[in-house]
XYZ file of C-alpha atoms in Angstrom:
738
model
C 0.077 -0.041 0.015
C 1.309 3.406 -1.063
C 1.481 5.374 2.426
C -0.574 8.070 2.647
C 1.905 11.299 2.224
C 2.384 9.225 -1.113
C -0.475 9.510 -2.632
C -0.677 13.372 -3.414
C 2.076 13.239 -5.376
C 1.576 13.377 -8.966
C -1.545 15.502 -8.232
C 0.975 17.554 -6.598
C 3.650 17.258 -9.432
C 1.418 18.395 -11.650
C 1.340 21.472 -10.876
C 4.976 22.134 -11.081
C 5.107 21.492 -14.516
C 3.620 24.627 -15.830
C 5.731 27.168 -13.217
C 9.322 25.296 -13.402
C 9.091 25.475 -17.626
C 8.071 29.244 -17.531
C 10.915 30.047 -15.032
C 13.671 28.242 -17.166
C 12.021 29.600 -20.827
C 12.006 32.644 -19.236
C 15.278 33.655 -17.418
C 16.642 31.966 -20.873
C 14.421 34.628 -23.041
C 15.544 37.181 -20.803
C 19.801 36.431 -20.818
C 19.851 35.812 -24.559
C 20.497 32.708 -24.691
C 18.428 29.733 -26.025
C 16.715 26.226 -24.272
C 16.746 23.297 -25.851
C 14.677 20.017 -25.648
C 12.681 17.867 -27.995
C 8.991 17.151 -27.996
C 6.880 15.346 -24.258
C 5.868 12.453 -26.059
C 9.053 11.066 -27.597
C 10.344 11.758 -24.358
C 8.530 9.257 -22.156
C 6.051 5.969 -22.897
C 3.687 7.811 -19.157
C 3.429 11.112 -20.440
C 2.043 8.852 -24.931
C -0.985 7.815 -22.024
C -2.059 11.714 -21.448
C -0.903 13.453 -24.731
C -3.215 16.322 -25.215
C -2.571 16.739 -21.931
C 0.941 16.509 -22.198
C 1.090 18.791 -25.160
C -1.056 21.806 -23.260
C 0.511 21.438 -20.107
C 4.456 21.720 -22.188
C 5.197 21.185 -25.472
C 8.971 21.052 -25.084
C 11.048 20.995 -22.058
C 14.101 22.949 -21.362
C 17.729 19.615 -21.413
C 20.405 21.846 -22.454
C 20.881 25.701 -22.462
C 23.769 27.611 -24.593
C 24.550 31.088 -22.802
C 25.463 34.830 -25.264
C 29.361 33.070 -24.343
C 28.404 29.624 -26.475
C 28.987 27.804 -22.689
C 26.287 24.466 -23.031
C 24.564 23.614 -19.837
C 23.065 20.372 -19.796
C 20.446 19.908 -17.249
C 20.517 16.821 -15.553
C 17.830 14.976 -14.797
C 19.955 12.173 -13.115
C 21.516 12.507 -9.854
C 25.636 12.533 -9.471
C 26.861 10.675 -6.570
C 30.071 9.937 -8.220
C 29.129 7.507 -10.682
C 29.090 9.895 -14.094
C 25.754 10.471 -14.886
C 26.247 13.757 -15.308
C 29.604 13.066 -18.141
C 27.546 10.286 -19.906
C 24.683 13.071 -20.022
C 27.158 15.155 -21.170
C 28.196 13.256 -23.925
C 25.654 12.356 -25.494
C 24.086 16.077 -26.208
C 28.374 16.919 -26.525
C 28.218 14.371 -29.602
C 24.759 15.314 -31.365
C 25.452 18.512 -31.202
C 28.646 18.504 -32.405
C 29.823 21.167 -29.726
C 33.215 22.329 -27.806
C 33.707 20.008 -24.850
C 35.407 22.692 -22.539
C 33.224 24.755 -22.711
C 30.306 21.749 -21.636
C 28.445 21.987 -18.224
C 26.207 20.129 -16.432
C 23.498 21.154 -13.359
C 20.708 19.209 -11.776
C 17.467 19.677 -12.894
C 14.169 18.466 -10.638
C 10.812 19.357 -10.443
C 9.014 18.675 -14.241
C 8.462 15.324 -13.956
C 7.303 14.880 -17.829
C 10.860 15.968 -18.318
C 13.044 14.975 -16.542
C 11.168 11.521 -15.431
C 13.221 8.419 -15.423
C 12.167 5.838 -18.348
C 12.633 2.949 -16.641
C 10.853 3.995 -14.002
C 7.517 4.240 -15.993
C 8.492 7.949 -16.664
C 5.601 8.323 -13.493
C 8.822 10.350 -11.153
C 12.155 11.739 -11.717
C 14.641 9.378 -9.673
C 18.265 8.058 -10.288
C 19.004 4.615 -9.237
C 18.787 0.525 -10.867
C 22.240 2.158 -13.453
C 19.692 3.145 -15.695
C 21.134 7.026 -15.504
C 22.569 6.150 -19.403
C 19.252 3.756 -19.895
C 17.143 7.111 -19.537
C 18.639 9.363 -21.045
C 20.396 7.803 -23.946
C 17.591 9.268 -26.863
C 16.074 12.367 -25.241
C 19.612 13.776 -24.249
C 20.728 12.378 -27.924
C 17.546 13.881 -29.113
C 17.831 17.945 -27.361
C 21.727 17.625 -28.538
C 20.515 17.378 -32.155
C 16.993 19.808 -32.018
C 19.709 22.824 -30.577
C 21.977 21.666 -33.285
C 19.415 21.629 -36.101
C 18.299 24.643 -34.754
C 21.743 27.209 -34.259
C 22.038 25.878 -38.098
C 18.284 26.910 -39.054
C 19.231 30.778 -36.454
C 23.106 30.879 -39.361
C 21.307 30.294 -42.476
C 18.023 32.507 -41.860
C 21.202 35.510 -40.664
C 23.259 34.867 -43.553
C 20.593 34.386 -46.475
C 21.851 30.485 -47.097
C 20.300 27.048 -46.942
C 20.371 25.345 -43.930
C 21.841 22.409 -45.531
C 25.059 24.378 -46.673
C 26.305 25.118 -43.337
C 28.952 23.158 -40.912
C 28.975 22.452 -37.220
C 32.054 20.996 -35.230
C 33.502 21.703 -31.967
C 31.028 24.946 -31.283
C 31.264 26.403 -34.596
C 29.197 26.130 -37.262
C 30.457 28.181 -40.333
C 29.838 27.578 -43.562
C 31.776 27.549 -47.498
C 31.541 30.909 -48.406
C 34.134 31.806 -45.153
C 30.807 33.431 -42.664
C 31.756 31.575 -38.909
C 30.922 32.136 -35.576
C 30.385 30.030 -32.179
C 26.597 28.482 -31.062
C 27.071 32.161 -28.507
C 26.729 33.997 -32.113
C 23.294 32.967 -32.658
C 21.947 31.776 -29.155
C 19.303 34.709 -29.174
C 18.249 34.418 -32.247
C 17.852 30.699 -31.936
C 15.676 30.848 -29.057
C 13.238 33.058 -30.916
C 12.531 29.969 -34.051
C 10.879 27.037 -33.586
C 12.951 23.813 -32.490
C 12.412 21.112 -34.116
C 9.910 18.034 -33.290
C 11.648 15.057 -35.921
C 15.328 15.037 -35.685
C 17.850 12.917 -37.199
C 20.590 11.805 -34.989
C 24.136 10.370 -36.013
C 25.227 7.628 -37.390
C 27.494 5.332 -34.646
C 30.389 5.687 -37.660
C 30.042 9.541 -37.552
C 30.489 9.437 -33.496
C 33.337 11.455 -32.202
C 32.700 11.729 -28.259
C 30.177 8.110 -27.798
C 31.941 5.286 -27.363
C 35.658 7.572 -27.461
C 38.687 5.705 -25.035
C 40.462 9.058 -24.953
C 37.339 11.301 -23.404
C 38.135 12.367 -20.020
C 35.716 13.587 -17.539
C 35.067 17.445 -18.008
C 34.667 17.136 -13.772
C 37.942 15.432 -13.161
C 40.037 18.788 -12.813
C 37.717 19.746 -9.778
C 37.169 16.911 -8.167
C 40.487 16.266 -8.390
C 41.720 20.025 -6.926
C 38.839 20.232 -4.427
C 37.258 22.734 -6.169
C 33.758 20.716 -6.650
C 31.382 21.626 -4.179
C 29.181 19.249 -1.944
C 26.163 20.046 0.372
C 29.087 19.437 2.703
C 30.326 22.867 1.397
C 27.067 25.060 1.285
C 27.542 28.551 3.613
C 24.680 30.790 2.839
C 24.625 34.362 4.478
C 23.266 33.559 8.015
C 22.987 29.758 7.789
C 23.027 27.794 11.383
C 24.607 24.408 11.927
C 21.811 21.607 13.759
C 23.360 18.784 13.959
C 20.378 15.392 15.093
C 19.345 13.478 18.425
C 18.197 10.416 16.703
C 16.933 7.235 18.903
C 19.281 4.898 19.713
C 16.771 2.208 19.317
C 15.100 2.009 15.935
C 11.157 2.564 16.924
C 11.834 4.464 19.470
C 9.789 7.486 20.219
C 10.205 10.512 22.257
C 9.350 11.573 25.484
C 11.131 14.296 26.665
C 14.482 16.310 27.084
C 16.421 18.504 28.912
C 18.145 21.005 26.730
C 19.789 23.903 30.017
C 22.961 22.610 29.341
C 23.598 22.578 25.619
C 21.826 26.294 25.880
C 24.337 27.073 27.931
C 26.951 26.293 25.831
C 28.598 29.253 23.527
C 27.420 29.252 20.423
C 24.330 26.424 20.589
C 21.621 28.960 19.118
C 18.510 26.305 20.091
C 17.473 23.200 21.209
C 14.334 21.462 18.659
C 11.900 18.978 18.626
C 11.333 16.937 15.219
C 9.023 14.335 14.291
C 12.305 12.653 13.994
C 14.416 13.128 17.112
C 16.058 16.013 18.980
C 17.991 19.191 16.802
C 20.750 20.906 18.115
C 20.995 24.143 15.865
C 24.328 26.211 16.306
C 26.311 29.124 14.221
C 29.037 26.260 13.721
C 29.390 22.449 13.870
C 32.060 22.296 16.769
C 28.759 23.650 18.724
C 26.594 21.809 17.828
C 28.264 19.266 17.983
C 28.834 19.777 21.989
C 25.977 21.013 22.929
C 24.238 17.415 21.299
C 26.720 15.862 24.221
C 24.996 18.061 26.941
C 21.704 17.123 26.056
C 19.696 15.760 28.703
C 16.536 12.612 26.172
C 14.400 10.041 27.188
C 12.922 7.775 25.015
C 9.717 5.894 24.876
C 11.508 2.036 23.658
C 7.959 0.306 23.913
C 7.344 0.085 20.336
C 11.189 -0.490 19.671
C 13.112 -3.271 17.642
C 15.031 -4.915 21.012
C 16.278 -7.691 19.024
C 20.067 -8.566 19.013
C 21.088 -9.438 15.591
C 22.097 -12.809 16.914
C 18.105 -13.722 17.849
C 17.790 -12.669 14.463
C 19.953 -14.765 12.631
C 18.809 -17.528 13.678
C 15.123 -17.084 13.491
C 15.840 -16.688 9.708
C 17.747 -19.973 9.619
C 14.681 -21.479 11.493
C 12.570 -20.012 8.920
C 15.064 -21.281 6.308
C 14.777 -25.144 7.072
C 10.810 -25.177 6.750
C 8.601 -24.259 3.843
C 8.322 -20.604 1.554
C 6.252 -18.389 2.365
C 5.505 -17.112 -1.344
C 7.394 -19.196 -4.576
C 9.027 -16.397 -7.184
C 9.973 -19.507 -9.308
C 9.328 -23.227 -9.903
C 10.545 -24.697 -12.644
C 9.990 -28.936 -12.803
C 9.613 -30.571 -10.216
C 12.169 -30.062 -7.800
C 11.487 -32.631 -5.142
C 10.832 -35.222 -7.747
C 14.064 -33.931 -9.422
C 16.293 -33.973 -5.476
C 14.087 -38.350 -4.907
C 16.239 -39.203 -8.447
C 19.728 -37.172 -8.274
C 22.708 -39.735 -7.624
C 23.685 -36.575 -5.416
C 21.943 -34.254 -2.998
C 24.768 -31.302 -1.657
C 23.048 -28.752 0.691
C 24.160 -25.436 2.036
C 22.976 -22.005 3.906
C 24.125 -19.428 3.300
C 24.233 -15.658 6.101
C 24.923 -12.223 5.187
C 24.492 -9.308 7.679
C 22.785 -5.445 7.593
C 25.239 -3.207 5.254
C 25.984 0.549 5.819
C 25.797 2.611 2.617
C 28.935 4.589 4.773
C 28.877 7.423 1.464
C 32.374 9.615 2.062
C 29.486 12.406 2.469
C 27.753 11.524 5.160
C 23.760 12.828 4.783
C 23.083 16.687 4.634
C 20.616 18.623 2.956
C 20.044 23.119 3.481
C 16.639 24.467 4.404
C 16.177 28.056 3.651
C 12.323 30.152 4.009
C 12.177 33.440 1.469
C 10.245 36.374 2.357
C 8.067 35.608 -0.308
C 6.782 32.971 0.934
C 9.146 30.501 -1.319
C 11.305 27.213 -0.020
C 14.776 26.283 -1.200
C 16.729 22.839 -0.691
C 20.006 21.680 -0.907
C 20.994 18.779 -1.276
C 21.457 15.019 -2.536
C 17.925 15.428 -4.109
C 18.296 11.590 -5.714
C 14.118 10.874 -5.141
C 13.501 15.104 -6.403
C 9.744 14.319 -6.657
C 9.181 12.990 -3.281
C 11.200 15.245 -1.338
C 9.993 18.482 -3.109
C 6.286 16.954 -1.917
C 7.110 16.714 1.353
C 8.953 19.629 2.000
C 6.284 21.060 1.060
C 3.882 19.666 3.358
C 5.179 20.545 6.087
C 6.013 24.406 4.980
C 2.700 24.398 4.249
C 3.118 24.995 0.995
C 2.489 23.991 -2.284
C 4.826 21.827 -4.227
C 5.563 24.635 -7.115
C 7.081 26.751 -4.566
C 9.758 24.542 -3.753
C 12.833 24.810 -4.590
C 14.996 22.074 -5.714
C 18.816 22.861 -5.798
C 20.202 18.858 -6.654
C 23.888 19.179 -5.342
C 26.715 17.116 -6.095
C 27.174 14.573 -3.346
C 29.502 12.392 -2.941
C 28.390 8.841 -2.734
C 24.917 7.885 -2.008
C 24.639 4.017 -2.902
C 21.042 3.903 -2.765
C 21.493 5.795 1.354
C 19.204 9.056 -1.026
C 16.834 7.620 -2.426
C 14.722 7.093 0.568
C 10.378 7.044 0.772
C 10.277 9.548 3.824
C 12.542 12.556 2.787
C 14.807 11.650 5.308
C 18.026 14.343 6.326
C 15.901 16.818 3.661
C 12.753 16.328 5.459
C 14.711 17.267 9.098
C 16.137 20.267 7.884
C 12.930 21.805 6.545
C 11.428 20.488 10.443
C 14.393 22.455 11.793
C 14.012 25.464 9.801
C 10.005 25.397 10.752
C 11.288 25.190 14.943
C 13.331 28.372 14.552
C 10.626 30.148 12.388
C 12.464 30.062 9.877
C 15.011 32.822 11.682
C 17.964 32.172 9.404
C 19.222 29.195 7.008
C 19.713 25.558 8.618
C 22.360 22.998 7.243
C 21.880 19.543 8.540
C 24.946 17.598 9.027
C 24.850 14.291 10.312
C 27.926 12.559 11.312
C 29.602 9.918 10.522
C 28.348 8.199 13.918
C 25.173 9.205 13.207
C 25.500 7.781 9.470
C 26.263 4.286 10.230
C 23.736 4.423 13.865
C 20.703 5.383 11.687
C 19.522 3.085 9.708
C 18.812 2.743 5.890
C 20.953 -0.770 5.918
C 21.140 -3.227 3.420
C 18.897 -6.189 4.921
C 20.361 -9.035 6.577
C 19.291 -12.394 4.207
C 19.678 -16.242 4.892
C 19.837 -18.658 1.577
C 18.607 -22.458 2.552
C 20.146 -23.823 -0.931
C 20.060 -28.178 -1.908
C 20.802 -29.458 -5.293
C 20.601 -32.629 -6.975
C 23.772 -33.677 -9.672
C 22.811 -36.847 -11.885
C 24.836 -39.889 -11.958
C 27.202 -37.728 -14.697
C 27.580 -34.869 -12.842
C 24.447 -32.459 -14.527
C 22.802 -30.454 -12.488
C 19.218 -32.200 -12.455
C 17.254 -29.736 -8.946
C 17.460 -26.605 -7.474
C 15.851 -25.022 -4.931
C 16.978 -21.833 -3.370
C 14.797 -20.509 0.286
C 15.797 -16.475 0.398
C 14.459 -15.459 4.127
C 14.940 -11.502 5.009
C 13.297 -8.257 5.102
C 11.659 -6.462 2.834
C 12.800 -3.039 1.243
C 9.562 -1.844 -1.246
C 6.987 -3.220 1.579
C 5.064 0.108 2.691
C 6.267 1.805 0.449
C 5.669 3.732 -2.797
C 6.647 0.343 -4.173
C 4.035 -1.809 -2.802
C 2.641 -2.099 -5.778
C 5.077 -4.196 -7.518
C 5.033 -6.885 -4.858
C 3.223 -9.936 -6.496
C 2.601 -12.685 -4.975
C 3.653 -12.137 -1.943
C 7.717 -11.593 -3.286
C 9.381 -8.501 -3.218
C 11.385 -8.578 -6.731
C 14.103 -6.812 -4.888
C 14.584 -9.226 -2.471
C 14.964 -12.681 -5.234
C 15.996 -10.746 -8.045
C 19.196 -12.761 -9.530
C 17.983 -15.479 -7.604
C 14.824 -15.925 -9.930
C 16.570 -15.835 -13.224
C 19.952 -17.525 -12.814
C 20.955 -18.008 -16.682
C 21.605 -21.576 -16.650
C 18.892 -24.433 -18.072
C 18.097 -26.005 -14.822
C 15.625 -28.405 -15.123
C 14.001 -28.588 -12.021
C 13.944 -24.731 -9.843
C 12.104 -23.871 -6.878
C 12.777 -20.143 -5.858
C 10.686 -19.378 -2.913
C 10.941 -16.130 -0.066
C 9.847 -15.334 3.158
C 10.321 -12.019 4.107
C 10.367 -11.123 7.446
C 9.266 -8.136 10.175
C 11.988 -6.731 12.176
C 11.757 -2.917 13.028
C 15.092 -2.107 10.982
C 14.826 0.455 8.815
C 16.243 -1.138 4.901
C 16.627 0.237 2.317
C 18.577 -1.197 -1.394
C 22.567 -0.971 -1.049
C 24.338 -0.804 -4.440
C 23.361 -3.644 -6.304
C 20.162 -4.381 -4.461
C 19.161 -7.600 -4.683
C 22.409 -9.354 -6.650
C 24.588 -8.851 -3.518
C 23.871 -12.065 -1.367
C 21.393 -13.713 -4.289
C 24.486 -13.831 -6.728
C 26.683 -14.935 -3.636
C 24.790 -17.837 -2.846
C 24.410 -19.034 -6.815
C 27.880 -18.872 -7.646
C 29.432 -19.763 -3.982
C 26.805 -22.512 -4.578
C 27.898 -23.668 -7.993
C 30.828 -23.443 -7.745
C 31.419 -26.598 -5.081
C 28.260 -28.431 -6.981
C 31.278 -27.966 -9.919
C 33.573 -30.084 -7.284
C 31.164 -32.741 -6.609
C 30.375 -33.397 -10.445
C 34.515 -33.260 -11.033
C 33.907 -30.225 -13.671
C 35.606 -27.352 -14.407
C 34.008 -24.259 -12.188
C 34.266 -22.704 -15.534
C 33.251 -25.211 -18.192
C 29.865 -26.735 -15.941
C 28.683 -23.008 -15.644
C 29.326 -23.118 -19.841
C 27.062 -27.012 -20.034
C 24.638 -25.014 -18.629
C 24.302 -21.631 -20.886
C 23.360 -21.017 -23.964
C 27.294 -20.425 -26.263
C 25.647 -17.114 -27.873
C 24.366 -16.135 -25.107
C 25.735 -12.553 -23.383
C 26.591 -14.675 -19.942
C 28.470 -17.527 -22.658
C 30.442 -14.570 -23.998
C 31.078 -12.395 -21.109
C 32.474 -15.569 -19.164
C 34.579 -17.154 -21.958
C 35.868 -13.636 -22.191
C 36.973 -13.736 -18.971
C 38.864 -16.674 -18.859
C 40.344 -15.648 -22.545
C 42.040 -12.700 -20.509
C 42.750 -14.420 -17.044
C 44.754 -17.192 -18.837
C 41.512 -19.332 -16.779
C 43.800 -22.649 -18.634
C 47.266 -21.869 -17.665
C 48.906 -22.832 -14.329
C 49.103 -19.829 -11.603
C 52.031 -19.332 -10.316
C 52.930 -21.053 -6.630
C 50.606 -19.748 -3.309
C 48.538 -17.634 -5.871
C 44.605 -18.984 -6.809
C 42.124 -18.616 -8.492
C 37.332 -18.686 -8.841
C 35.248 -17.476 -11.230
C 31.650 -16.247 -10.919
C 29.397 -14.461 -13.413
C 26.541 -12.442 -13.086
C 23.870 -9.634 -14.413
C 21.867 -7.271 -13.271
C 20.381 -3.992 -13.872
C 20.896 -5.353 -17.826
C 24.426 -5.440 -17.453
C 25.989 -9.445 -17.478
C 29.943 -9.172 -15.443
C 32.250 -12.718 -15.295
C 34.849 -11.509 -12.720
C 37.947 -13.811 -11.780
C 39.371 -13.693 -9.318
C 43.535 -14.372 -7.753
C 43.909 -14.581 -4.374
C 47.392 -15.829 -2.397
C 47.434 -16.459 1.116
C 50.160 -15.138 3.392
C 52.204 -16.427 6.557
C 49.617 -16.378 8.813
C 47.064 -17.446 6.335
C 45.560 -14.828 5.646
C 43.845 -13.518 2.906
C 44.885 -10.976 0.274
C 43.297 -10.823 -3.323
C 46.109 -9.632 -5.888
C 44.192 -9.510 -9.277
C 40.906 -9.108 -10.737
C 40.367 -9.711 -13.966
C 36.655 -8.241 -15.384
C 34.241 -9.099 -18.863
C 31.845 -6.549 -19.640
C 28.637 -6.326 -21.720
C 26.992 -3.603 -20.376
C 25.491 -2.735 -24.070
C 27.312 0.016 -25.630
C 29.789 1.465 -23.580
C 29.127 5.361 -24.013
C 32.173 6.666 -22.130
C 34.399 3.009 -21.784
C 37.612 5.319 -19.084
C 34.060 5.706 -17.367
C 32.654 2.451 -17.607
C 36.317 0.438 -16.839
C 36.050 3.233 -13.113
C 32.535 1.995 -12.227
C 33.948 -1.824 -12.444
C 36.934 -1.137 -10.713
C 34.837 0.974 -8.072
C 32.427 -1.632 -7.683
C 34.985 -4.412 -7.194
C 36.206 -2.452 -4.248
C 33.189 -1.767 -3.108
C 32.270 -5.537 -3.070
C 35.558 -6.282 -1.885
C 35.268 -4.297 1.306
C 31.526 -5.976 2.402
C 32.788 -9.935 1.877
C 35.512 -9.195 3.109
C 34.754 -7.174 7.108
C 31.709 -5.512 6.700
C 28.709 -5.491 8.780
C 26.269 -4.071 11.206
C 25.467 -5.987 13.849
C 22.642 -5.224 17.039
C 22.753 -5.834 20.421
C 19.129 -5.834 22.582
C 18.418 -3.679 19.333
C 20.832 -1.148 19.373
C 24.048 -0.643 16.459
C 26.882 -1.703 17.540
C 29.432 0.773 15.223
C 29.352 3.696 15.003
C 32.661 4.583 13.096
C 35.314 3.930 10.548
C 37.534 2.021 13.397
C 35.603 -0.741 13.740
C 32.827 -0.983 10.503
C 35.418 -1.176 8.248
C 35.429 -0.468 4.065
C 37.779 -1.492 1.988
C 41.300 0.079 2.665
C 43.685 0.815 -0.077
C 46.753 -1.542 0.410
C 44.568 -4.623 0.147
C 42.822 -3.349 -3.532
C 43.945 -5.440 -6.615
C 45.123 -5.044 -9.465
C 41.494 -4.786 -11.772
C 40.930 -5.123 -15.555
C 38.396 -4.648 -16.746
C 37.714 -5.718 -20.236
C 34.077 -4.108 -22.526
C 32.308 -6.677 -24.761
C 31.989 -4.950 -28.327
C 27.828 -3.978 -28.568
C 25.900 -1.981 -30.159
C 22.774 -2.301 -28.276
C 21.371 0.568 -26.086
C 23.936 1.160 -23.013
C 22.254 -0.383 -20.150
C 23.238 -0.153 -16.638
C 27.311 0.013 -14.839
C 27.190 1.880 -11.623
C 26.703 -1.262 -9.873
C 26.394 -4.551 -11.932
C 30.934 -4.617 -11.097
C 29.543 -5.937 -7.497
C 27.938 -8.623 -7.381
C 30.670 -11.025 -8.874
C 33.850 -10.089 -6.796
C 32.042 -12.096 -3.740
C 31.984 -15.274 -5.211
C 34.820 -15.553 -7.310
C 36.711 -14.440 -4.189
C 35.286 -17.159 -1.859
C 35.605 -19.830 -4.889
C 39.681 -18.255 -4.782
C 39.942 -18.780 -0.941
C 38.450 -22.323 -0.698
C 40.986 -23.330 -3.654
C 43.714 -22.030 -1.118
C 42.736 -23.310 1.903
C 40.044 -25.510 0.876
C 37.286 -23.821 3.359
C 33.628 -23.101 1.544
C 33.122 -19.369 2.881
C 28.514 -19.312 4.249
C 28.840 -16.299 6.729
C 29.705 -12.801 5.511
C 31.909 -11.272 6.209
C 34.696 -13.545 5.466
C 36.624 -12.688 8.829
C 33.616 -13.812 10.989
C 33.908 -17.385 8.926
C 38.337 -17.299 7.958
C 38.413 -16.606 12.118
C 35.668 -19.199 13.503
């Protein structure tokens, strides 16, 4: 069921669309520039359902602007959090526009569902997630660039009195054989008054100069490297105050009372206020806010709080996993009959802990109420429509009066894609509590971030497999036990027959030819807040499947790569990337003494990745991952250098998680608080990563997340070769020390 506060989202957003269009187009016309887009019906399948209304409300929507100096500003529907979406979208625009790459800038855009709704999500709301940025942008931003180019050409042709077909555009310069030429800025004002073509012809791949260019570097690399890039943590407004939160120590607890007398006596503390999410200490600067927080005495009502430990929860999960699942996600053939006829049956139980997102920039947001009644919010707006609507409700204004400043963010991994607004809501509540007398930045500390919930859920997989006398896998079952991410959210309607797709993705779509297989799910009710985490369900399903498959291959007496290939169609994407990885890693060639290899292959977000990990064992029996060879089929690679970077980053992110990361609870309280005990991968543990991209003419699929799922099982399979020990309990540190 969609929460009450979400039910009015689409109606509220409709009010924003027209005013947003008028604001952007009006400002540009006054500034002598031009805004470009293409007909909204080409942007979103959802819009086509309401064609007449879309035509009336929004004939064209801006995706880029060009000013009088020739600067090209791309207005991105996708949120930039380090994954390179801004760079990819800029590449699409610049390619069709024939722009000068050095003139490109990208800004986050929000407040226009018709223009910016994510096509992968049905076009009904704006959001960044599921590694869909290039998929949703692939056509609309190329068409915007092509429309802008055509309009500039028409403007130049009109001014010069020549035919448009005689004009060429290259590197931001419009030219004619007569010798006449000019930069984009010279024609921007005239182009702004000309009709924008609804239908444009896109370039053929043979004419691309930027898309697929191996040497193209990110337009924002310099400022990200020299520290001049601006994030929400850098926002400083005149008179701005800083607030830190005191959240309940137990999930589900509520505020009973608090005493702020001592806190208010600390120099720099301005106020201590109650909010629906806890107590906020508001101060002139961060240090005063933290000092004040330490001095506040709070009493909590814990009568409805979650008080179980993770040990209790895991024991419960394992007990449930040994019983029949509550729902069936996949059923092929007759698994029970397959097990009965099998020559050998194998069983295993895999345990996965809660995981924190632990992005480098902890959660934050800035809210300011203006004299004209509008509300401005700076933050990492991964679900902007949701935050705009919730903020308006708190402030008592309509969503069109909430202006979102979409800031670049130092990582998210799904953490800022929340249904209740989280830190954005906190910032508005705190600003309201102090009477909007000053802008307020709510800044979480690392401890707030790690103890603040919204974790990758904890899961148990109960696996069973049967092989015949020749080693063929004839029966398979996987019972998944864990919390639902989508339940009781705006995505509740996607749960069908008791199956949350995010709990079983990667398990219910295995590519292997197994005649009898069952994937079951039992969803648990636990008071620990959960959320998608980089690569979501495949973080655990790929591990359970690929680690167990290696065990089955050994029981069948077969090579792990060949065993997988025997169950795959020879020309399937999985088979092709698996063979590529094996070839590049020289799988058939013996390794040097002390080195051991493991393999895995997984699909997530439309992309297939195979990885082969090489590990070594030190004198004390410790494991080090030395090398990872990855083969990737992500469709057409818009930015090959960025694809490699994301796979490299995914390997490091996933490796840190499986080696040592876990969130544990004692009597309901989170044990971890900072990176001394919650330990992401250290730099000296990062392996050498080689990424090989499969050439493809298919549209781009995801890349921000698919590098994560295969690394865990690949390393686990290598560890077995090295130590003779199967890894069933995450993280490895727990299994290897047992």
